[in-house]
PDB file of C-alpha atoms in Angstrom:
ATOM      1  CA  MET A  68      74.404  57.931 260.333  1.00  0.00           C
ATOM      2  CA  VAL A  69      73.352  55.579 257.550  1.00  0.00           C
ATOM      3  CA  PHE A  70      71.203  56.458 254.583  1.00  0.00           C
ATOM      4  CA  ALA A  71      69.516  53.914 252.373  1.00  0.00           C
ATOM      5  CA  CYS A  72      70.835  53.639 248.837  1.00  0.00           C
ATOM      6  CA  PHE A  73      70.989  51.276 245.858  1.00  0.00           C
ATOM      7  CA  GLY A  74      71.810  47.790 247.080  1.00  0.00           C
ATOM      8  CA  ILE A  75      75.101  47.367 245.172  1.00  0.00           C
ATOM      9  CA  ILE A  76      76.374  50.903 245.645  1.00  0.00           C
ATOM     10  CA  GLN A  77      78.147  52.063 248.772  1.00  0.00           C
ATOM     11  CA  CYS A  78      76.754  55.242 250.292  1.00  0.00           C
ATOM     12  CA  GLU A  79      80.308  56.603 250.436  1.00  0.00           C
ATOM     13  CA  VAL A  80      80.426  56.878 246.667  1.00  0.00           C
ATOM     14  CA  LEU A  81      76.913  58.193 246.088  1.00  0.00           C
ATOM     15  CA  ALA A  82      78.180  61.708 245.583  1.00  0.00           C
ATOM     16  CA  ASP A  83      80.078  60.418 242.555  1.00  0.00           C
ATOM     17  CA  ILE A  84      76.951  59.031 240.883  1.00  0.00           C
ATOM     18  CA  ARG A  85      74.753  62.103 241.174  1.00  0.00           C
ATOM     19  CA  LEU A  86      74.891  62.573 237.414  1.00  0.00           C
ATOM     20  CA  VAL A  87      73.696  59.015 236.799  1.00  0.00           C
ATOM     21  CA  VAL A  88      70.852  59.466 239.283  1.00  0.00           C
ATOM     22  CA  ARG A  89      69.835  62.769 237.684  1.00  0.00           C
ATOM     23  CA  MET A  90      69.817  61.060 234.297  1.00  0.00           C
ATOM     24  CA  ALA A  91      67.489  58.377 235.699  1.00  0.00           C
ATOM     25  CA  MET A  92      65.147  61.063 236.973  1.00  0.00           C
ATOM     26  CA  ALA A  93      65.267  62.858 233.629  1.00  0.00           C
ATOM     27  CA  ILE A  94      63.936  59.673 232.079  1.00  0.00           C
ATOM     28  CA  ASN A  95      61.309  59.203 234.793  1.00  0.00           C
ATOM     29  CA  SER A  96      60.828  62.082 237.230  1.00  0.00           C
ATOM     30  CA  ASN A  97      58.740  59.786 239.438  1.00  0.00           C
ATOM     31  CA  TYR A  98      61.570  57.309 240.026  1.00  0.00           C
ATOM     32  CA  ALA A  99      61.397  57.007 243.831  1.00  0.00           C
ATOM     33  CA  MET A 100      64.650  55.099 244.305  1.00  0.00           C
ATOM     34  CA  ALA A 101      66.568  57.691 242.294  1.00  0.00           C
ATOM     35  CA  HIS A 102      65.156  60.548 244.391  1.00  0.00           C
ATOM     36  CA  ASN A 103      66.042  58.687 247.587  1.00  0.00           C
ATOM     37  CA  SER A 104      69.575  57.950 246.421  1.00  0.00           C
ATOM     38  CA  LEU A 105      70.187  61.514 245.283  1.00  0.00           C
ATOM     39  CA  GLY A 106      68.921  62.697 248.655  1.00  0.00           C
ATOM     40  CA  ALA A 107      71.441  60.414 250.351  1.00  0.00           C
ATOM     41  CA  ALA A 108      74.225  61.775 248.154  1.00  0.00           C
ATOM     42  CA  LEU A 109      73.255  65.339 249.008  1.00  0.00           C
ATOM     43  CA  MET A 110      73.258  64.505 252.716  1.00  0.00           C
ATOM     44  CA  THR A 111      76.860  63.326 252.462  1.00  0.00           C
ATOM     45  CA  ARG A 112      77.700  66.818 251.188  1.00  0.00           C
ATOM     46  CA  GLY A 113      75.735  68.557 253.939  1.00  0.00           C
ATOM     47  CA  ARG A 114      73.082  69.846 251.525  1.00  0.00           C
ATOM     48  CA  VAL A 115      70.189  68.976 253.833  1.00  0.00           C
ATOM     49  CA  LYS A 116      67.515  71.208 252.311  1.00  0.00           C
ATOM     50  CA  GLU A 117      68.031  69.753 248.843  1.00  0.00           C
ATOM     51  CA  ALA A 118      68.081  66.244 250.306  1.00  0.00           C
ATOM     52  CA  ILE A 119      64.735  66.846 252.012  1.00  0.00           C
ATOM     53  CA  THR A 120      63.229  67.821 248.659  1.00  0.00           C
ATOM     54  CA  HIS A 121      64.296  64.518 247.080  1.00  0.00           C
ATOM     55  CA  PHE A 122      63.366  62.327 250.056  1.00  0.00           C
ATOM     56  CA  SER A 123      59.949  64.006 250.093  1.00  0.00           C
ATOM     57  CA  ARG A 124      59.484  63.331 246.382  1.00  0.00           C
ATOM     58  CA  ALA A 125      60.434  59.675 246.894  1.00  0.00           C
ATOM     59  CA  VAL A 126      57.797  59.369 249.633  1.00  0.00           C
ATOM     60  CA  GLN A 127      55.203  61.126 247.458  1.00  0.00           C
ATOM     61  CA  VAL A 128      55.819  58.680 244.624  1.00  0.00           C
ATOM     62  CA  ASN A 129      55.919  55.611 246.879  1.00  0.00           C
ATOM     63  CA  PRO A 130      54.364  56.141 250.340  1.00  0.00           C
ATOM     64  CA  ASP A 131      55.421  52.582 251.327  1.00  0.00           C
ATOM     65  CA  TYR A 132      59.124  53.308 250.696  1.00  0.00           C
ATOM     66  CA  ASP A 133      60.366  52.847 254.276  1.00  0.00           C
ATOM     67  CA  ASP A 134      63.996  53.798 253.561  1.00  0.00           C
ATOM     68  CA  ALA A 135      62.963  57.126 252.044  1.00  0.00           C
ATOM     69  CA  ARG A 136      60.616  57.876 254.944  1.00  0.00           C
ATOM     70  CA  LYS A 137      63.377  57.103 257.443  1.00  0.00           C
ATOM     71  CA  ASN A 138      65.852  59.259 255.542  1.00  0.00           C
ATOM     72  CA  LEU A 139      63.343  62.104 255.430  1.00  0.00           C
ATOM     73  CA  ARG A 140      62.848  61.944 259.197  1.00  0.00           C
ATOM     74  CA  ILE A 141      66.618  61.991 259.788  1.00  0.00           C
ATOM     75  CA  ALA A 142      67.108  64.922 257.420  1.00  0.00           C
ATOM     76  CA  LEU A 143      64.294  66.900 259.023  1.00  0.00           C
ATOM     77  CA  GLN A 144      65.878  66.347 262.438  1.00  0.00           C
ATOM     78  CA  GLN A 145      68.986  68.115 261.157  1.00  0.00           C
ATOM     79  CA  THR A 146      67.159  71.289 260.214  1.00  0.00           C
ATOM     80  CA  ASP A 147      67.478  74.083 262.737  1.00  0.00           C
ATOM     81  CA  GLY A 148      65.980  77.496 263.256  1.00  0.00           C
ATOM     82  CA  SER A 149      67.998  78.932 260.385  1.00  0.00           C
ATOM     83  CA  GLY A 150      66.454  76.470 257.929  1.00  0.00           C
ATOM     84  CA  ASP A 151      63.321  76.890 255.947  1.00  0.00           C
ATOM     85  CA  ARG A 152      60.660  75.969 258.494  1.00  0.00           C
ATOM     86  CA  ALA A 153      57.885  76.071 255.910  1.00  0.00           C
ATOM     87  CA  LYS A 154      59.619  73.468 253.748  1.00  0.00           C
ATOM     88  CA  ALA A 155      60.394  71.328 256.787  1.00  0.00           C
ATOM     89  CA  HIS A 156      56.740  71.315 257.889  1.00  0.00           C
ATOM     90  CA  ASN A 157      55.607  70.610 254.334  1.00  0.00           C
ATOM     91  CA  SER A 158      58.024  67.693 254.037  1.00  0.00           C
ATOM     92  CA  ARG A 159      56.950  66.285 257.384  1.00  0.00           C
ATOM     93  CA  ALA A 160      53.322  66.550 256.276  1.00  0.00           C
ATOM     94  CA  ILE A 161      54.094  64.560 253.116  1.00  0.00           C
ATOM     95  CA  ALA A 162      55.614  61.791 255.223  1.00  0.00           C
ATOM     96  CA  LEU A 163      52.651  61.768 257.612  1.00  0.00           C
ATOM     97  CA  ALA A 164      50.144  61.703 254.758  1.00  0.00           C
ATOM     98  CA  GLY A 165      52.014  58.730 253.312  1.00  0.00           C
ATOM     99  CA  GLU A 166      51.424  56.976 256.630  1.00  0.00           C
ATOM    100  CA  GLY A 167      47.713  57.830 256.516  1.00  0.00           C
ATOM    101  CA  LYS A 168      47.987  60.378 259.336  1.00  0.00           C
ATOM    102  CA  LEU A 169      46.052  63.085 257.547  1.00  0.00           C
ATOM    103  CA  ASP A 170      45.024  65.103 260.606  1.00  0.00           C
ATOM    104  CA  GLU A 171      48.655  65.406 261.679  1.00  0.00           C
ATOM    105  CA  ALA A 172      49.627  66.288 258.117  1.00  0.00           C
ATOM    106  CA  VAL A 173      47.046  69.090 258.088  1.00  0.00           C
ATOM    107  CA  ALA A 174      48.520  70.507 261.307  1.00  0.00           C
ATOM    108  CA  HIS A 175      52.020  70.633 259.790  1.00  0.00           C
ATOM    109  CA  LEU A 176      50.722  72.150 256.568  1.00  0.00           C
ATOM    110  CA  ALA A 177      48.874  74.823 258.511  1.00  0.00           C
ATOM    111  CA  GLU A 178      52.167  75.697 260.190  1.00  0.00           C
ATOM    112  CA  ALA A 179      53.968  75.716 256.829  1.00  0.00           C
ATOM    113  CA  LEU A 180      51.393  78.155 255.472  1.00  0.00           C
ATOM    114  CA  ARG A 181      51.634  80.286 258.578  1.00  0.00           C
ATOM    115  CA  CYS A 182      55.370  80.587 257.904  1.00  0.00           C
ATOM    116  CA  ARG A 183      54.913  81.133 254.171  1.00  0.00           C
ATOM    117  CA  PRO A 184      51.343  81.941 253.032  1.00  0.00           C
ATOM    118  CA  GLU A 185      52.317  81.946 249.329  1.00  0.00           C
ATOM    119  CA  PHE A 186      53.729  78.394 249.413  1.00  0.00           C
ATOM    120  CA  ALA A 187      52.002  76.749 246.440  1.00  0.00           C
ATOM    121  CA  GLU A 188      53.138  73.208 247.190  1.00  0.00           C
ATOM    122  CA  ALA A 189      51.893  73.424 250.782  1.00  0.00           C
ATOM    123  CA  HIS A 190      48.495  74.631 249.524  1.00  0.00           C
ATOM    124  CA  TYR A 191      48.445  71.707 247.077  1.00  0.00           C
ATOM    125  CA  ASN A 192      49.364  69.200 249.784  1.00  0.00           C
ATOM    126  CA  MET A 193      46.794  70.747 252.122  1.00  0.00           C
ATOM    127  CA  GLY A 194      44.186  70.287 249.396  1.00  0.00           C
ATOM    128  CA  ASN A 195      45.175  66.633 249.060  1.00  0.00           C
ATOM    129  CA  ALA A 196      45.025  66.036 252.813  1.00  0.00           C
ATOM    130  CA  LEU A 197      41.667  67.764 253.190  1.00  0.00           C
ATOM    131  CA  ALA A 198      40.240  65.898 250.202  1.00  0.00           C
ATOM    132  CA  GLY A 199      41.385  62.681 251.871  1.00  0.00           C
ATOM    133  CA  LEU A 200      39.423  63.750 254.934  1.00  0.00           C
ATOM    134  CA  ALA A 201      36.349  64.374 252.725  1.00  0.00           C
ATOM    135  CA  LYS A 202      36.538  68.136 253.367  1.00  0.00           C
ATOM    136  CA  LEU A 203      36.044  69.107 249.735  1.00  0.00           C
ATOM    137  CA  ASP A 204      35.066  72.740 250.284  1.00  0.00           C
ATOM    138  CA  GLU A 205      38.278  73.428 252.189  1.00  0.00           C
ATOM    139  CA  ALA A 206      40.338  71.362 249.752  1.00  0.00           C
ATOM    140  CA  ILE A 207      39.061  73.393 246.806  1.00  0.00           C
ATOM    141  CA  VAL A 208      40.077  76.640 248.537  1.00  0.00           C
ATOM    142  CA  HIS A 209      43.654  75.418 248.870  1.00  0.00           C
ATOM    143  CA  TYR A 210      43.847  74.008 245.338  1.00  0.00           C
ATOM    144  CA  LEU A 211      42.634  77.367 244.033  1.00  0.00           C
ATOM    145  CA  GLU A 212      45.353  79.104 246.023  1.00  0.00           C
ATOM    146  CA  ALA A 213      47.958  76.720 244.621  1.00  0.00           C
ATOM    147  CA  VAL A 214      47.032  77.492 241.003  1.00  0.00           C
ATOM    148  CA  ARG A 215      46.718  81.211 241.747  1.00  0.00           C
ATOM    149  CA  ILE A 216      50.274  81.265 243.062  1.00  0.00           C
ATOM    150  CA  ARG A 217      51.562  78.872 240.385  1.00  0.00           C
ATOM    151  CA  PRO A 218      49.309  78.966 237.303  1.00  0.00           C
ATOM    152  CA  ASP A 219      51.480  76.283 235.648  1.00  0.00           C
ATOM    153  CA  TYR A 220      50.947  73.782 238.486  1.00  0.00           C
ATOM    154  CA  ALA A 221      49.517  70.898 236.436  1.00  0.00           C
ATOM    155  CA  GLU A 222      49.031  68.521 239.367  1.00  0.00           C
ATOM    156  CA  ALA A 223      47.071  71.142 241.294  1.00  0.00           C
ATOM    157  CA  HIS A 224      44.808  71.833 238.296  1.00  0.00           C
ATOM    158  CA  ASN A 225      44.166  68.100 237.951  1.00  0.00           C
ATOM    159  CA  ASN A 226      43.349  67.556 241.623  1.00  0.00           C
ATOM    160  CA  LEU A 227      41.239  70.699 241.685  1.00  0.00           C
ATOM    161  CA  GLY A 228      39.324  69.248 238.750  1.00  0.00           C
ATOM    162  CA  ILE A 229      38.750  66.016 240.669  1.00  0.00           C
ATOM    163  CA  ALA A 230      37.506  67.899 243.728  1.00  0.00           C
ATOM    164  CA  LEU A 231      35.192  70.086 241.652  1.00  0.00           C
ATOM    165  CA  ALA A 232      33.766  67.056 239.852  1.00  0.00           C
ATOM    166  CA  GLN A 233      33.088  65.365 243.182  1.00  0.00           C
ATOM    167  CA  HIS A 234      31.485  68.607 244.331  1.00  0.00           C
ATOM    168  CA  GLY A 235      29.043  68.527 241.430  1.00  0.00           C
ATOM    169  CA  LYS A 236      30.723  71.177 239.277  1.00  0.00           C
ATOM    170  CA  PRO A 237      31.627  69.301 236.071  1.00  0.00           C
ATOM    171  CA  LYS A 238      32.132  72.348 233.819  1.00  0.00           C
ATOM    172  CA  GLU A 239      34.617  73.937 236.193  1.00  0.00           C
ATOM    173  CA  ALA A 240      36.301  70.565 236.643  1.00  0.00           C
ATOM    174  CA  MET A 241      36.722  70.132 232.870  1.00  0.00           C
ATOM    175  CA  ASN A 242      38.256  73.576 232.627  1.00  0.00           C
ATOM    176  CA  HIS A 243      40.979  72.622 235.090  1.00  0.00           C
ATOM    177  CA  PHE A 244      41.621  69.274 233.411  1.00  0.00           C
ATOM    178  CA  PHE A 245      42.035  71.205 230.135  1.00  0.00           C
ATOM    179  CA  GLN A 246      44.465  73.600 231.824  1.00  0.00           C
ATOM    180  CA  ALA A 247      46.479  70.708 233.235  1.00  0.00           C
ATOM    181  CA  LEU A 248      46.770  69.256 229.724  1.00  0.00           C
ATOM    182  CA  GLN A 249      47.722  72.601 228.202  1.00  0.00           C
ATOM    183  CA  ILE A 250      50.557  72.815 230.709  1.00  0.00           C
ATOM    184  CA  ARG A 251      51.574  69.188 230.246  1.00  0.00           C
ATOM    185  CA  PRO A 252      50.091  67.493 227.167  1.00  0.00           C
ATOM    186  CA  SER A 253      51.463  64.102 228.242  1.00  0.00           C
ATOM    187  CA  PHE A 254      49.619  64.210 231.592  1.00  0.00           C
ATOM    188  CA  SER A 255      47.710  60.935 231.177  1.00  0.00           C
ATOM    189  CA  GLU A 256      45.873  61.144 234.504  1.00  0.00           C
ATOM    190  CA  ALA A 257      44.366  64.515 233.633  1.00  0.00           C
ATOM    191  CA  ARG A 258      43.451  63.248 230.157  1.00  0.00           C
ATOM    192  CA  ASN A 259      41.737  60.170 231.599  1.00  0.00           C
ATOM    193  CA  ASN A 260      39.888  62.291 234.143  1.00  0.00           C
ATOM    194  CA  LEU A 261      38.686  64.608 231.392  1.00  0.00           C
ATOM    195  CA  ILE A 262      37.507  61.747 229.163  1.00  0.00           C
ATOM    196  CA  ARG A 263      35.721  60.077 232.066  1.00  0.00           C
ATOM    197  CA  LEU A 264      33.982  63.295 233.036  1.00  0.00           C
ATOM    198  CA  GLN A 265      32.962  64.060 229.461  1.00  0.00           C
ATOM    199  CA  LYS A 266      31.283  60.653 229.261  1.00  0.00           C
ATOM    200  CA  THR A 267      29.361  61.077 232.502  1.00  0.00           C
ATOM    201  CA  ALA A 268      28.611  64.802 232.600  1.00  0.00           C
ATOM    202  CA  PRO A 269      25.039  65.788 231.680  1.00  0.00           C
ATOM    203  CA  SER A 270      24.550  67.421 228.284  1.00  0.00           C
ATOM    204  CA  PRO A 271      24.195  71.251 228.353  1.00  0.00           C
TER     205      PRO A 271
END
């Protein structure tokens, strides 16, 4: 079984460069290639669940990253009944969403939430999928659940703000953009969304 990795590094030695990869991610947590390579290293050690987390992150960051998507599929195939089914369904949904298969992603996320109703990331991903299907009311419900379960979930606050703004609720949207920035002051997307909304929102 072959896993994609950095071009000049043999997969056999990936386990020895985990520290270097983690350092790369510390510099940029959205570094897709680093997540994919760390996932490959973890697979060589049999740590499939952790590998799935990193392959999923790589696909989230770069949906067109074919190697990471392939590695995620292989890793998911190795999970059995003793594994965390909720995480497996959530990871599969991320891959499907990256391929534009939002209806299929929603089905997997529904199963993830059936297995674990308090799964904040699955609620967040469900919100994203439903928003992509223009089902804003349902998306907002899941974003609200995500931030209820994890109040420090900056990405969920930001996307909830976007959905609320699109739903014609600018004040509520601003509140969630503010919360996202309180959690992560360097969150440029939330800051830009807030500035844009402040410029376009009607005066009180």
